[in-house]
GROMACS .gro file of C-alpha atoms in nm:
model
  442
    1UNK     CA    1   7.348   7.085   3.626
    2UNK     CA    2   6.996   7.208   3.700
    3UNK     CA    3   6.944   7.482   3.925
    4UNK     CA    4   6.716   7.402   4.194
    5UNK     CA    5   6.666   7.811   4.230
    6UNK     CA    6   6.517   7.853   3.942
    7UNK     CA    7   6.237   7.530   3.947
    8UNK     CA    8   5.900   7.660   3.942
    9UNK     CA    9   5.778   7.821   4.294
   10UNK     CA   10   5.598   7.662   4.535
   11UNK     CA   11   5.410   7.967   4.652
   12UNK     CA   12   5.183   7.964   4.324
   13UNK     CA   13   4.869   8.168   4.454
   14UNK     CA   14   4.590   7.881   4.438
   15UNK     CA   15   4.198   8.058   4.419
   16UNK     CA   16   3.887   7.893   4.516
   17UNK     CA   17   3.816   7.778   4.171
   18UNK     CA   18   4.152   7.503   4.176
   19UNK     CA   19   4.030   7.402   4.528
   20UNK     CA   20   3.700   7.324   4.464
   21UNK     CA   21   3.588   6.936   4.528
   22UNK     CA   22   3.351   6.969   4.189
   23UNK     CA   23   3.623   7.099   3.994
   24UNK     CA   24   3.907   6.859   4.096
   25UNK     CA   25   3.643   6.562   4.062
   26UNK     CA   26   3.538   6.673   3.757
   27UNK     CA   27   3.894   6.713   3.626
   28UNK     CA   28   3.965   6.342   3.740
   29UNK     CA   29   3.670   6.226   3.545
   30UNK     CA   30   3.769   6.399   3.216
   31UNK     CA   31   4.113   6.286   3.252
   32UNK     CA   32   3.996   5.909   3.280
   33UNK     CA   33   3.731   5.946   2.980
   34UNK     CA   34   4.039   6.089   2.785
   35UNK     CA   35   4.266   5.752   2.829
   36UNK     CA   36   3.983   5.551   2.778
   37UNK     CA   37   3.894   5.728   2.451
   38UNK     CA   38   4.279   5.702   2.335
   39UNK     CA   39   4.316   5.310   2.373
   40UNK     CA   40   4.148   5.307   2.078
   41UNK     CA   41   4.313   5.367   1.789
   42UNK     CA   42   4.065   5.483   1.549
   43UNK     CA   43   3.729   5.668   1.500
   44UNK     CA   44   3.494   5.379   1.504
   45UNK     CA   45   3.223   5.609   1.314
   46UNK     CA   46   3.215   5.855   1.042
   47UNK     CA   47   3.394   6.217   1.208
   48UNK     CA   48   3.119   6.484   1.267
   49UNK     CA   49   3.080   6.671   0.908
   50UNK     CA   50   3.288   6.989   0.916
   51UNK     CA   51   3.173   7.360   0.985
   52UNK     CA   52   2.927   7.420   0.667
   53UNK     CA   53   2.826   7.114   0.645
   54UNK     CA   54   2.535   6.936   0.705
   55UNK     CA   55   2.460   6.664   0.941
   56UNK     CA   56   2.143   6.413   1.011
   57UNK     CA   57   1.847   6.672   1.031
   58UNK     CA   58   1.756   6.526   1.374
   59UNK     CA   59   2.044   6.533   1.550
   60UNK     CA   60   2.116   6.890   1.395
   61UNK     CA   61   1.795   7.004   1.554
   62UNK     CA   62   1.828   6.890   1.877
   63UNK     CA   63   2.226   7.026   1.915
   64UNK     CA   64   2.119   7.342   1.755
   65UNK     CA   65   1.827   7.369   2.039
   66UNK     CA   66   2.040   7.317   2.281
   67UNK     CA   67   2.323   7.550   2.178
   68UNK     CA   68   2.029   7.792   2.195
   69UNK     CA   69   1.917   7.721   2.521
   70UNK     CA   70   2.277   7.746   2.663
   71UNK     CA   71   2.323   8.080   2.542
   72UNK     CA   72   2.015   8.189   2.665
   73UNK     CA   73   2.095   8.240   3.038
   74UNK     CA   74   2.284   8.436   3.245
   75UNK     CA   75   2.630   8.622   3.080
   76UNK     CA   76   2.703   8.327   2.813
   77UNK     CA   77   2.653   8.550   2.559
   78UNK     CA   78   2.885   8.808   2.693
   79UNK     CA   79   3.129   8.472   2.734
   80UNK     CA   80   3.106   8.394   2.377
   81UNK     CA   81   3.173   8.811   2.246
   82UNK     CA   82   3.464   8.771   2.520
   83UNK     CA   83   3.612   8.444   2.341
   84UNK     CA   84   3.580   8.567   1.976
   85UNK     CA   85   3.742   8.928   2.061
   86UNK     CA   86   3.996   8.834   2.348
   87UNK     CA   87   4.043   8.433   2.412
   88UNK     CA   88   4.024   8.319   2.039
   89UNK     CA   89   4.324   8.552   1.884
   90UNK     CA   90   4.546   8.326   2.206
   91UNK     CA   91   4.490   8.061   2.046
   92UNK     CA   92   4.497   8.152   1.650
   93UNK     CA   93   4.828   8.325   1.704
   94UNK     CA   94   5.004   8.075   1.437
   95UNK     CA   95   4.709   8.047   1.186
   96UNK     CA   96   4.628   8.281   0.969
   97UNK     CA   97   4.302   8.135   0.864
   98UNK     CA   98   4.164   8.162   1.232
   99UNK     CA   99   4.054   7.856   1.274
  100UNK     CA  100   3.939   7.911   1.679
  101UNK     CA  101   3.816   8.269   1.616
  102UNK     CA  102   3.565   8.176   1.326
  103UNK     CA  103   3.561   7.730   1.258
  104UNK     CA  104   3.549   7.637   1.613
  105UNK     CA  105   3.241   7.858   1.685
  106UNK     CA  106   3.023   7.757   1.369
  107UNK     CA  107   3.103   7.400   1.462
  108UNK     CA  108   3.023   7.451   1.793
  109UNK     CA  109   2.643   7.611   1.683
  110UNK     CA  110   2.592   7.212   1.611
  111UNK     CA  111   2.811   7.084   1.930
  112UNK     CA  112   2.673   7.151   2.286
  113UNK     CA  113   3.016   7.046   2.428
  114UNK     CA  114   3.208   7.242   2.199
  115UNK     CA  115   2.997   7.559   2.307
  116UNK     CA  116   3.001   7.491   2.661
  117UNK     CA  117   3.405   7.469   2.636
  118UNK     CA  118   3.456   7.798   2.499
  119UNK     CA  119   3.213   7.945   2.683
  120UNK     CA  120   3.399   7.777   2.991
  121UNK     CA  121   3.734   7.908   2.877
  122UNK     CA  122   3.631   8.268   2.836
  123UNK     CA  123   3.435   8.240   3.147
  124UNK     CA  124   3.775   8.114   3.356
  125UNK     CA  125   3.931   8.410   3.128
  126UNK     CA  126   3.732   8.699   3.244
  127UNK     CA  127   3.689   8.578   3.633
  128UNK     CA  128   4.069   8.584   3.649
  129UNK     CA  129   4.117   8.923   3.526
  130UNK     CA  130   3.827   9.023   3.732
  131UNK     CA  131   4.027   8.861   4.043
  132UNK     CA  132   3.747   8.651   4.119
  133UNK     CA  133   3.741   8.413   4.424
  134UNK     CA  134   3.396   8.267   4.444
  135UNK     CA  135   3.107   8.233   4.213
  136UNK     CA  136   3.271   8.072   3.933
  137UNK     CA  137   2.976   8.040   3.631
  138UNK     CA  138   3.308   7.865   3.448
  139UNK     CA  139   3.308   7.606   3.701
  140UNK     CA  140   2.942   7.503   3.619
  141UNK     CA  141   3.009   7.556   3.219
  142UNK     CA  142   3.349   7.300   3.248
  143UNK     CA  143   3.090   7.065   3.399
  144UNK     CA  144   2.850   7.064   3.176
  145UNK     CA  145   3.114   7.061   2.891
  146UNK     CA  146   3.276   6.751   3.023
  147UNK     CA  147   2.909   6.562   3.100
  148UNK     CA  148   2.830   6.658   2.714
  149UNK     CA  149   3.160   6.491   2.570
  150UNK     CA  150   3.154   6.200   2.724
  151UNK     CA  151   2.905   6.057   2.426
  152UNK     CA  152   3.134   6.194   2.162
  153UNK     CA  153   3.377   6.025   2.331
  154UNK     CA  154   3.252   5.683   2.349
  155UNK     CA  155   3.169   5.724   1.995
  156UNK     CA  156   3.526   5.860   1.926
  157UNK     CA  157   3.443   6.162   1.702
  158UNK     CA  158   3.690   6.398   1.587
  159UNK     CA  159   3.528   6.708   1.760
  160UNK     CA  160   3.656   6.584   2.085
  161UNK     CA  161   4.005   6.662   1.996
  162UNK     CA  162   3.945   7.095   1.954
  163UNK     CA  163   3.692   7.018   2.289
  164UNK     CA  164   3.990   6.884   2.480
  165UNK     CA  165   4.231   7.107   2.389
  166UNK     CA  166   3.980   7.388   2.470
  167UNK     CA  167   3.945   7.221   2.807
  168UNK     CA  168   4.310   7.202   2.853
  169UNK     CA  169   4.387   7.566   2.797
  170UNK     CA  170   4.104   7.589   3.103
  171UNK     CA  171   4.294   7.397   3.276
  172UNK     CA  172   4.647   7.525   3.246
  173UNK     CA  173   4.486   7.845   3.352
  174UNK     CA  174   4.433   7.712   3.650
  175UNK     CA  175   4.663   7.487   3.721
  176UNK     CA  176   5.018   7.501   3.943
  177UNK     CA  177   5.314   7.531   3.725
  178UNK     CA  178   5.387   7.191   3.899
  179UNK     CA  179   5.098   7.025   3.766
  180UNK     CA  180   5.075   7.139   3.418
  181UNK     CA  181   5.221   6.790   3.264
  182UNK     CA  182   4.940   6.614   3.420
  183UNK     CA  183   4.683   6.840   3.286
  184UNK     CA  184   4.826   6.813   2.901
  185UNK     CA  185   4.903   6.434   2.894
  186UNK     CA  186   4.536   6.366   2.790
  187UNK     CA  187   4.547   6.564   2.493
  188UNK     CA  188   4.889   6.403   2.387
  189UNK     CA  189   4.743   6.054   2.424
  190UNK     CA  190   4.426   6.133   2.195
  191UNK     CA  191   4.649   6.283   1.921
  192UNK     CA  192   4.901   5.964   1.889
  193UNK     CA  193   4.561   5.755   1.916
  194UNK     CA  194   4.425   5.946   1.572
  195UNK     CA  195   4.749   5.986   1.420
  196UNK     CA  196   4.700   6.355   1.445
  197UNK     CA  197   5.018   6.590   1.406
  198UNK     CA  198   5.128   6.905   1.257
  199UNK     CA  199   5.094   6.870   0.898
  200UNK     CA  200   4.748   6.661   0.930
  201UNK     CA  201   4.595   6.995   0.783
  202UNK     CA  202   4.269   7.148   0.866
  203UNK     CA  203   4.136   7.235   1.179
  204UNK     CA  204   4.276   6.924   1.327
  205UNK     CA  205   4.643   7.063   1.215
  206UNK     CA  206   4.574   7.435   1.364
  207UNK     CA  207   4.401   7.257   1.675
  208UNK     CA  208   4.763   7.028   1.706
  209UNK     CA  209   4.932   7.327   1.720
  210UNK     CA  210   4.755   7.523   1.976
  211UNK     CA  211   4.837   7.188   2.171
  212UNK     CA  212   5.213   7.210   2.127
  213UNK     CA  213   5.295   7.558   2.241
  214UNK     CA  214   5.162   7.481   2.560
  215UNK     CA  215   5.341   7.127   2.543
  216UNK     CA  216   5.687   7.350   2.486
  217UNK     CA  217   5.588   7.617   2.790
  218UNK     CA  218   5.557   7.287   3.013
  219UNK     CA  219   5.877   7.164   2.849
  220UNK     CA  220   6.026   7.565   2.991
  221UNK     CA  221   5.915   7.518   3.329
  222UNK     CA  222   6.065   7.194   3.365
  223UNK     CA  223   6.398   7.393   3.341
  224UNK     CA  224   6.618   7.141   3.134
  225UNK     CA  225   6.474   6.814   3.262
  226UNK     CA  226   6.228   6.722   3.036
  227UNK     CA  227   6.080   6.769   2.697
  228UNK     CA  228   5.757   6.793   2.533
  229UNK     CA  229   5.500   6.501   2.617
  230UNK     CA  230   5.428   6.459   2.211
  231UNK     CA  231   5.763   6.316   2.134
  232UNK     CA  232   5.915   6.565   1.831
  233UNK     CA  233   5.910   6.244   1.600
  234UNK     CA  234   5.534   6.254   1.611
  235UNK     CA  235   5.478   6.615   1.520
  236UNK     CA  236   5.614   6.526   1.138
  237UNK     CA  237   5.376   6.287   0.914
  238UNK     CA  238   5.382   5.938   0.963
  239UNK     CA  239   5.724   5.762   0.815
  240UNK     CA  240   5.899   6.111   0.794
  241UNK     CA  241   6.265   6.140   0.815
  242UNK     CA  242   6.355   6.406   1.082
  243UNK     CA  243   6.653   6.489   0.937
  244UNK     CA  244   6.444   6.656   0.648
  245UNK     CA  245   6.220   6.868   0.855
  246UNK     CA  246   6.311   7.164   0.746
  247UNK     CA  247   6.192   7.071   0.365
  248UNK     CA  248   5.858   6.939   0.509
  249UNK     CA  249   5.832   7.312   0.686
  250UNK     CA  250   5.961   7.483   0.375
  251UNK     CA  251   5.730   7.345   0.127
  252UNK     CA  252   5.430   7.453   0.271
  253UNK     CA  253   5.572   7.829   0.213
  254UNK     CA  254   5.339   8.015   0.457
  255UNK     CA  255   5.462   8.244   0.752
  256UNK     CA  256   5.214   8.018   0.964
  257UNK     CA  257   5.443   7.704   0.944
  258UNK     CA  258   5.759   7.889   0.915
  259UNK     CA  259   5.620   8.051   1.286
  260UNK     CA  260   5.543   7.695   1.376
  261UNK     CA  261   5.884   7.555   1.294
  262UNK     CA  262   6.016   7.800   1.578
  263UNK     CA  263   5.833   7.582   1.791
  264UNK     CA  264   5.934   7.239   1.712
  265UNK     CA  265   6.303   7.380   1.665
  266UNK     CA  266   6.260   7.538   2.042
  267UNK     CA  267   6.125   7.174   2.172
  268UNK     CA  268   6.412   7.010   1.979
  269UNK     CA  269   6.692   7.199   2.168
  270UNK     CA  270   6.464   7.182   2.559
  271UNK     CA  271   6.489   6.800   2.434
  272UNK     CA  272   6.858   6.806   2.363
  273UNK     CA  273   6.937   6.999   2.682
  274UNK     CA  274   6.715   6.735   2.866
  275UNK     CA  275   6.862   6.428   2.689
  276UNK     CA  276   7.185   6.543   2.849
  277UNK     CA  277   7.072   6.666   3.164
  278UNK     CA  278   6.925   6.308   3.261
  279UNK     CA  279   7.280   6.139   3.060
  280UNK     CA  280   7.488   6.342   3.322
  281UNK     CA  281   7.314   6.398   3.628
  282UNK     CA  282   7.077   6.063   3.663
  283UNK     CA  283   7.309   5.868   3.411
  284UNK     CA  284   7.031   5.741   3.189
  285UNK     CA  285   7.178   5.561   2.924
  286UNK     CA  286   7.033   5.777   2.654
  287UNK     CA  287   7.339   5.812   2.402
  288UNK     CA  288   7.395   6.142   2.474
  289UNK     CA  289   7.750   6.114   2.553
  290UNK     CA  290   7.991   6.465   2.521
  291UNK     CA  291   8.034   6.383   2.149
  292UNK     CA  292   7.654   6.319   2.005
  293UNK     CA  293   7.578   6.619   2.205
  294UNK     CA  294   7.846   6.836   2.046
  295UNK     CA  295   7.660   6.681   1.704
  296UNK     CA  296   7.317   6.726   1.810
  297UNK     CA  297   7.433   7.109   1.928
  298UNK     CA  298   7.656   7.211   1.617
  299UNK     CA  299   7.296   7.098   1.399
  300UNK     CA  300   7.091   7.238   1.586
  301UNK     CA  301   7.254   7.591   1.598
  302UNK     CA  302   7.299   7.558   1.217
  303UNK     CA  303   6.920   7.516   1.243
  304UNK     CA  304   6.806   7.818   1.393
  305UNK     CA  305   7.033   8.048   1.211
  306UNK     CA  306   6.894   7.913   0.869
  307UNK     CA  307   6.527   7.975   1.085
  308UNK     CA  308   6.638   8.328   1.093
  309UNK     CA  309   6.750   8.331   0.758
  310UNK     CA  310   6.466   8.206   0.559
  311UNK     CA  311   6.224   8.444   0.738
  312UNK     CA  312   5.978   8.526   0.529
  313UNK     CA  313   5.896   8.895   0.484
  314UNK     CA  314   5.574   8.837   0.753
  315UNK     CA  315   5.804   8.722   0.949
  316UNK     CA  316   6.059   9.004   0.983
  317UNK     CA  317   6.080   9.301   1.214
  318UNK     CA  318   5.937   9.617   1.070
  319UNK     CA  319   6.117   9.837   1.303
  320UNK     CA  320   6.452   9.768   1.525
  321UNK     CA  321   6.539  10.063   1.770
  322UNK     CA  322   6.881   9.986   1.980
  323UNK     CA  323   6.747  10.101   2.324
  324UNK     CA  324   6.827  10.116   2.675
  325UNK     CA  325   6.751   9.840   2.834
  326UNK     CA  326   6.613   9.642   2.590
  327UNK     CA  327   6.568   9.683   2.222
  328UNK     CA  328   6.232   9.780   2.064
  329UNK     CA  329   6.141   9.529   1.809
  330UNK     CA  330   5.835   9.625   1.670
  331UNK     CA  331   5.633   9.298   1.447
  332UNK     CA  332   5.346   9.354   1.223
  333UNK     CA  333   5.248   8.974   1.234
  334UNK     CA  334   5.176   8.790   1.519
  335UNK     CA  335   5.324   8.495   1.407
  336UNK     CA  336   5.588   8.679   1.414
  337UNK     CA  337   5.602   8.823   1.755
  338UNK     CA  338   5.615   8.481   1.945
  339UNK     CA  339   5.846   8.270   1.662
  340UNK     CA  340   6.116   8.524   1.679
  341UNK     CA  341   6.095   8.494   2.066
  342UNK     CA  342   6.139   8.153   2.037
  343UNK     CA  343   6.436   8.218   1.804
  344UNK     CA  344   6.602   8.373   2.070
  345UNK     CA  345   6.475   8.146   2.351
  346UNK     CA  346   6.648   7.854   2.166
  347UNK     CA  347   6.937   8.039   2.120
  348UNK     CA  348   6.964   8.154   2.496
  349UNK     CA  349   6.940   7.753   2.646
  350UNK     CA  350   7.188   7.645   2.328
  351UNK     CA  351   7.454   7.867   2.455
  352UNK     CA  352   7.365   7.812   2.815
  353UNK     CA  353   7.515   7.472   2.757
  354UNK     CA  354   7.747   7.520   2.495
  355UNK     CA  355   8.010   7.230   2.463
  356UNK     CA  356   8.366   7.440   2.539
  357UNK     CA  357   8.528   7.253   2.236
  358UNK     CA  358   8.297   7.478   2.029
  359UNK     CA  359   8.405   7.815   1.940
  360UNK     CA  360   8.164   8.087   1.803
  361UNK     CA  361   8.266   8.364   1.657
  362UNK     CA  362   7.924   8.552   1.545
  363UNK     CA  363   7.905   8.830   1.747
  364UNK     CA  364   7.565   8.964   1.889
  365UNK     CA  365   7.421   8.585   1.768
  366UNK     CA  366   7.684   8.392   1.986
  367UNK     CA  367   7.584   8.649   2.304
  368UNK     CA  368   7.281   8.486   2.555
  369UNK     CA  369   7.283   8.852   2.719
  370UNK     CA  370   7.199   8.963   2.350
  371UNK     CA  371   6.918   8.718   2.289
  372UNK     CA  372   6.795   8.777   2.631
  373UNK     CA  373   6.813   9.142   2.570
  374UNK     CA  374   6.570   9.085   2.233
  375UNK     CA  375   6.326   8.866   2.397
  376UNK     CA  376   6.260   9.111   2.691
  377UNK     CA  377   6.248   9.365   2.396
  378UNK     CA  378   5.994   9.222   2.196
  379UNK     CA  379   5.721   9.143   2.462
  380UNK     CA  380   5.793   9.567   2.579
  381UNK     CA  381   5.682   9.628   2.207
  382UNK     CA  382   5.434   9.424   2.088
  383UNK     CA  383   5.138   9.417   2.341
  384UNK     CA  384   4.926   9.128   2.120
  385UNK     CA  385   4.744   8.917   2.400
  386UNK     CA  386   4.861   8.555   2.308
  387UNK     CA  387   5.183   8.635   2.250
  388UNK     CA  388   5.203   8.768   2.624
  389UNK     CA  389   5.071   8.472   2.723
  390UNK     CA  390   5.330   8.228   2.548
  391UNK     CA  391   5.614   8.494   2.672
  392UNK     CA  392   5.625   8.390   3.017
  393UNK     CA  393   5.854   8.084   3.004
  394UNK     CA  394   6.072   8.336   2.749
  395UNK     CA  395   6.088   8.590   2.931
  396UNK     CA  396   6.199   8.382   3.282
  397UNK     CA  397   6.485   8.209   3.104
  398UNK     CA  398   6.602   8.545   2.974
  399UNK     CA  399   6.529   8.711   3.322
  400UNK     CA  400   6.796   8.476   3.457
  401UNK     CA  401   7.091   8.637   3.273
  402UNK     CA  402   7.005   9.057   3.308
  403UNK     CA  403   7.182   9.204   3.582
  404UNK     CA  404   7.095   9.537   3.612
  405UNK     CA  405   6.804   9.688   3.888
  406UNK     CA  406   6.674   9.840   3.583
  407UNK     CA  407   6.583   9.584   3.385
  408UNK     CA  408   6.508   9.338   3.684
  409UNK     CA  409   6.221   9.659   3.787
  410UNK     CA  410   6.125   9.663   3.419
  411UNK     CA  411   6.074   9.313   3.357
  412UNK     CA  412   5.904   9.234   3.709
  413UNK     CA  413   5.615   9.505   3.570
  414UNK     CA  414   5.605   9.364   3.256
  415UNK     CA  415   5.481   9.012   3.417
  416UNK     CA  416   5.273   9.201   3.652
  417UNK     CA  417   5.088   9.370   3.336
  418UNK     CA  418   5.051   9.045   3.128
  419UNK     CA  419   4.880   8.874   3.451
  420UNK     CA  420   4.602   9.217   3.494
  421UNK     CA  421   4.576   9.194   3.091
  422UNK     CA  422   4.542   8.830   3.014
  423UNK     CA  423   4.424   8.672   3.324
  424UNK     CA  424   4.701   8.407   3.315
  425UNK     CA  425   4.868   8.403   3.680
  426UNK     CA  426   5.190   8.486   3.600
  427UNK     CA  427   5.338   8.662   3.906
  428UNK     CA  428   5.426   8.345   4.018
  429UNK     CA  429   5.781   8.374   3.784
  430UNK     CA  430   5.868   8.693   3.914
  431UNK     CA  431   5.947   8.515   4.291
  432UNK     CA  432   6.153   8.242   4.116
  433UNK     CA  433   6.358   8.583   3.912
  434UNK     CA  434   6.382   8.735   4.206
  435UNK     CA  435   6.536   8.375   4.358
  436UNK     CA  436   6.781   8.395   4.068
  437UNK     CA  437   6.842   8.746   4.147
  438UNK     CA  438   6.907   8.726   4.529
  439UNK     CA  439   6.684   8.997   4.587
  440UNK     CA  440   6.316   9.101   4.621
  441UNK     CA  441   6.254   9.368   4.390
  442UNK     CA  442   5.901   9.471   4.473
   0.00000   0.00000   0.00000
């Protein structure tokens, strides 16, 4: 059973920004273009040539003109430094090649409405750590993003896809925990319209990626009653057995994918645990009777061990202190940060519904309070911006199971600093802890 305690609160602190008629209207009209653009299922041109490349000499001109103009008013330039040094490394926290912090912004001196996005996003960034309630110059730069797009999507180019997801990450900024679904549905619908998943390589594959993570954190907040939007089948290539996912992960032998495989692996058990959340509770006939989930469980905990197994050496702590509270787990990578959280995420909602016929006899591995215990631990010791960001859905299912004032203090700081350093809202999870807790502890 769900509990109701623990849903997403309703008090999530909405600024002027959200509220604004421009914005929402705006917002409404992207999501429209979006569907529009995905009931097609194929570019219906030849994809804008990529970063390095050249394009027609006149339409070059004119986008590199007005990329120029756009960054000469006002604090744009100040919005792009901000993106490259602080925004960018969010989203790159899986690829190693940096495809946001150094593709995306050549492509974009070519692209008005690639420009105007990031410059929107770091915009949105820096008002919210600034605590900004009016004068939003990202409200202006989302609109002129969005008014620039809608040609490239009409003519269904490729560049749309990194725009969108750009615009979504603006959005789930912004948006109420309740709402985030809405707000990534778009971008699901244009990657099943180009076939585009996670091994499509490229800045289309890194771009996919990005996407996902923030498909699994709305997975998280719907606390065990729904899974990602992309359906898990459709992150593997086209006619791929998902049996042999592992392999497909494997072969590309890169800490990148073996960080993103924590993902899918994390959205495969929030998809188990929904599958038989809806089969008990709204008796959907889904097949997930007591004995496919015992299946689906016993495979999926064989899994992640062999996930923590197979780590490559990027991968692996470089320092483990046994502390009080929490462990310090110190990461050189930053792939490595946020997959090993994940790790332990998984393993936290596996045993959370753990079959009783099943017996485990692993020690600290077969102990939620453990994993818990590590995933507090490794957001106290590695202070990388992105992987704060991704930490909050982590760090409330693990928040759930401590007991102790101590670490209930600790934690409720440690979601107070990620909001003041990020600009995410965040504070929002530490009423629905202190919910779980039956106590206020501020």
């Amino acid at each position: 059973m769900t509990d109701n305690s623990s849903s997403p609160s309703n008090s999530w602190p909405l600024d002027q920004f959200v509220q604004d008629p421009g914005y929402l209207a705006y917002q409404e009209e992207l999501r429209c273009l979006i569907f529009n653009t995905a009931q097609t299922a194929a570019p219906s041109r030849e994809t804008s040539p990529a970063p390095g490349e050249d394009g027609p000499p006149g339409e070059d001109f004119e986008a590199l003109a007005q990329t120029k103009a756009a960054l000469s008013t006002g604090r744009r330039l100040v919005y792009l430094k901000n993106y490259v040094a602080e925004v960018a490394p969010w989203l790159d926290m899986f690829d190693s090649e940096r495809a946001f912090t150094v593709q995306v912004p050549v492509l974009a001196r070519r692209c008005p409405a690639l420009l105007y996005a990031i410059l929107a996003l770091s915009a949105r960034q820096m008002e919210r750590k600034e605590a900004k309630q009016h004068s939003f110059d990202s409200l202006e730069l989302y609109q002129e993003a969005i008014r620039l797009l809608n040609p490239l999507l009409q003519a269904r180019d490729l560049t749309i896809i990194p725009i969108c997801v750009i615009l979504c990450c603006l959005e789930m900024m912004s948006a109420s925990p309740q709402d985030w679904r809405r707000h990534l549905e778009g971008c699901a619908a244009l990657f099943d319209a180009f076939d585009i998943n996670g091994f499509s390589g490229g800045l289309l594959q890194a771009v996919f990626w990005c996407y996902v993570r923030m498909d699994l954190c709305g997975a998280l907040i719907s606390d065990g009653t729904q899974g990602t939007i992309v359906p898990l089948e459709k992150w593997l290539p086209s006619g791929a057995n998902p049996t042999s996912a592992a392999d497909l992960f494997r072969e590309h032998q890169s800490p990148d994918m073996h960080a993103n495989y924590s993902v899918y692996l994390c959205s495969k058990v929030s998809e188990l645990v929904a599958d038989r959340t809806r089969y008990i509770e709204l008796g959907e006939s889904n097949g997930c009777d007591s004995a496919v989930f015992e299946r689906r469980w016993l495979r999926l905990w064989h899994d992640l061990q062999a996930w923590l197994q197979d780590r490559p050496p990027e991968i692996l702590p470089v320092k483990i202190i046994d502390s009080r509270p929490f462990p310090q787990i110190l990461f050189v990578h930053w792939a490595g940060i946020s997959s090993n959280q994940l790790y332990h995420t998984a393993c936290t909602l596996l045993l959370g519904s753990k079959p009783r016929e099943i017996k485990l006899d692993v020690g600290h591995t077969g102990s939620a309070i453990w994993h818990a215990k590590c995933i507090c631990g490794i957001s106290l010791t590695n202070p990388h911006q992105g992987c704060l960001n991704n930490a909050i859905q982590p760090l409330w299912i693990a928040g759930r199971l401590l007991s102790h004032k101590s670490e209930h203090l600790l934690l409720s700081k440690l979601i107070q600093s990620i909001e003041a350093m990020t600009g995410w809202a965040t504070c929002w999870r530490i009423a629905d802890l202190e919910n779980a807790w039956g106590y206020k502890v501020r």
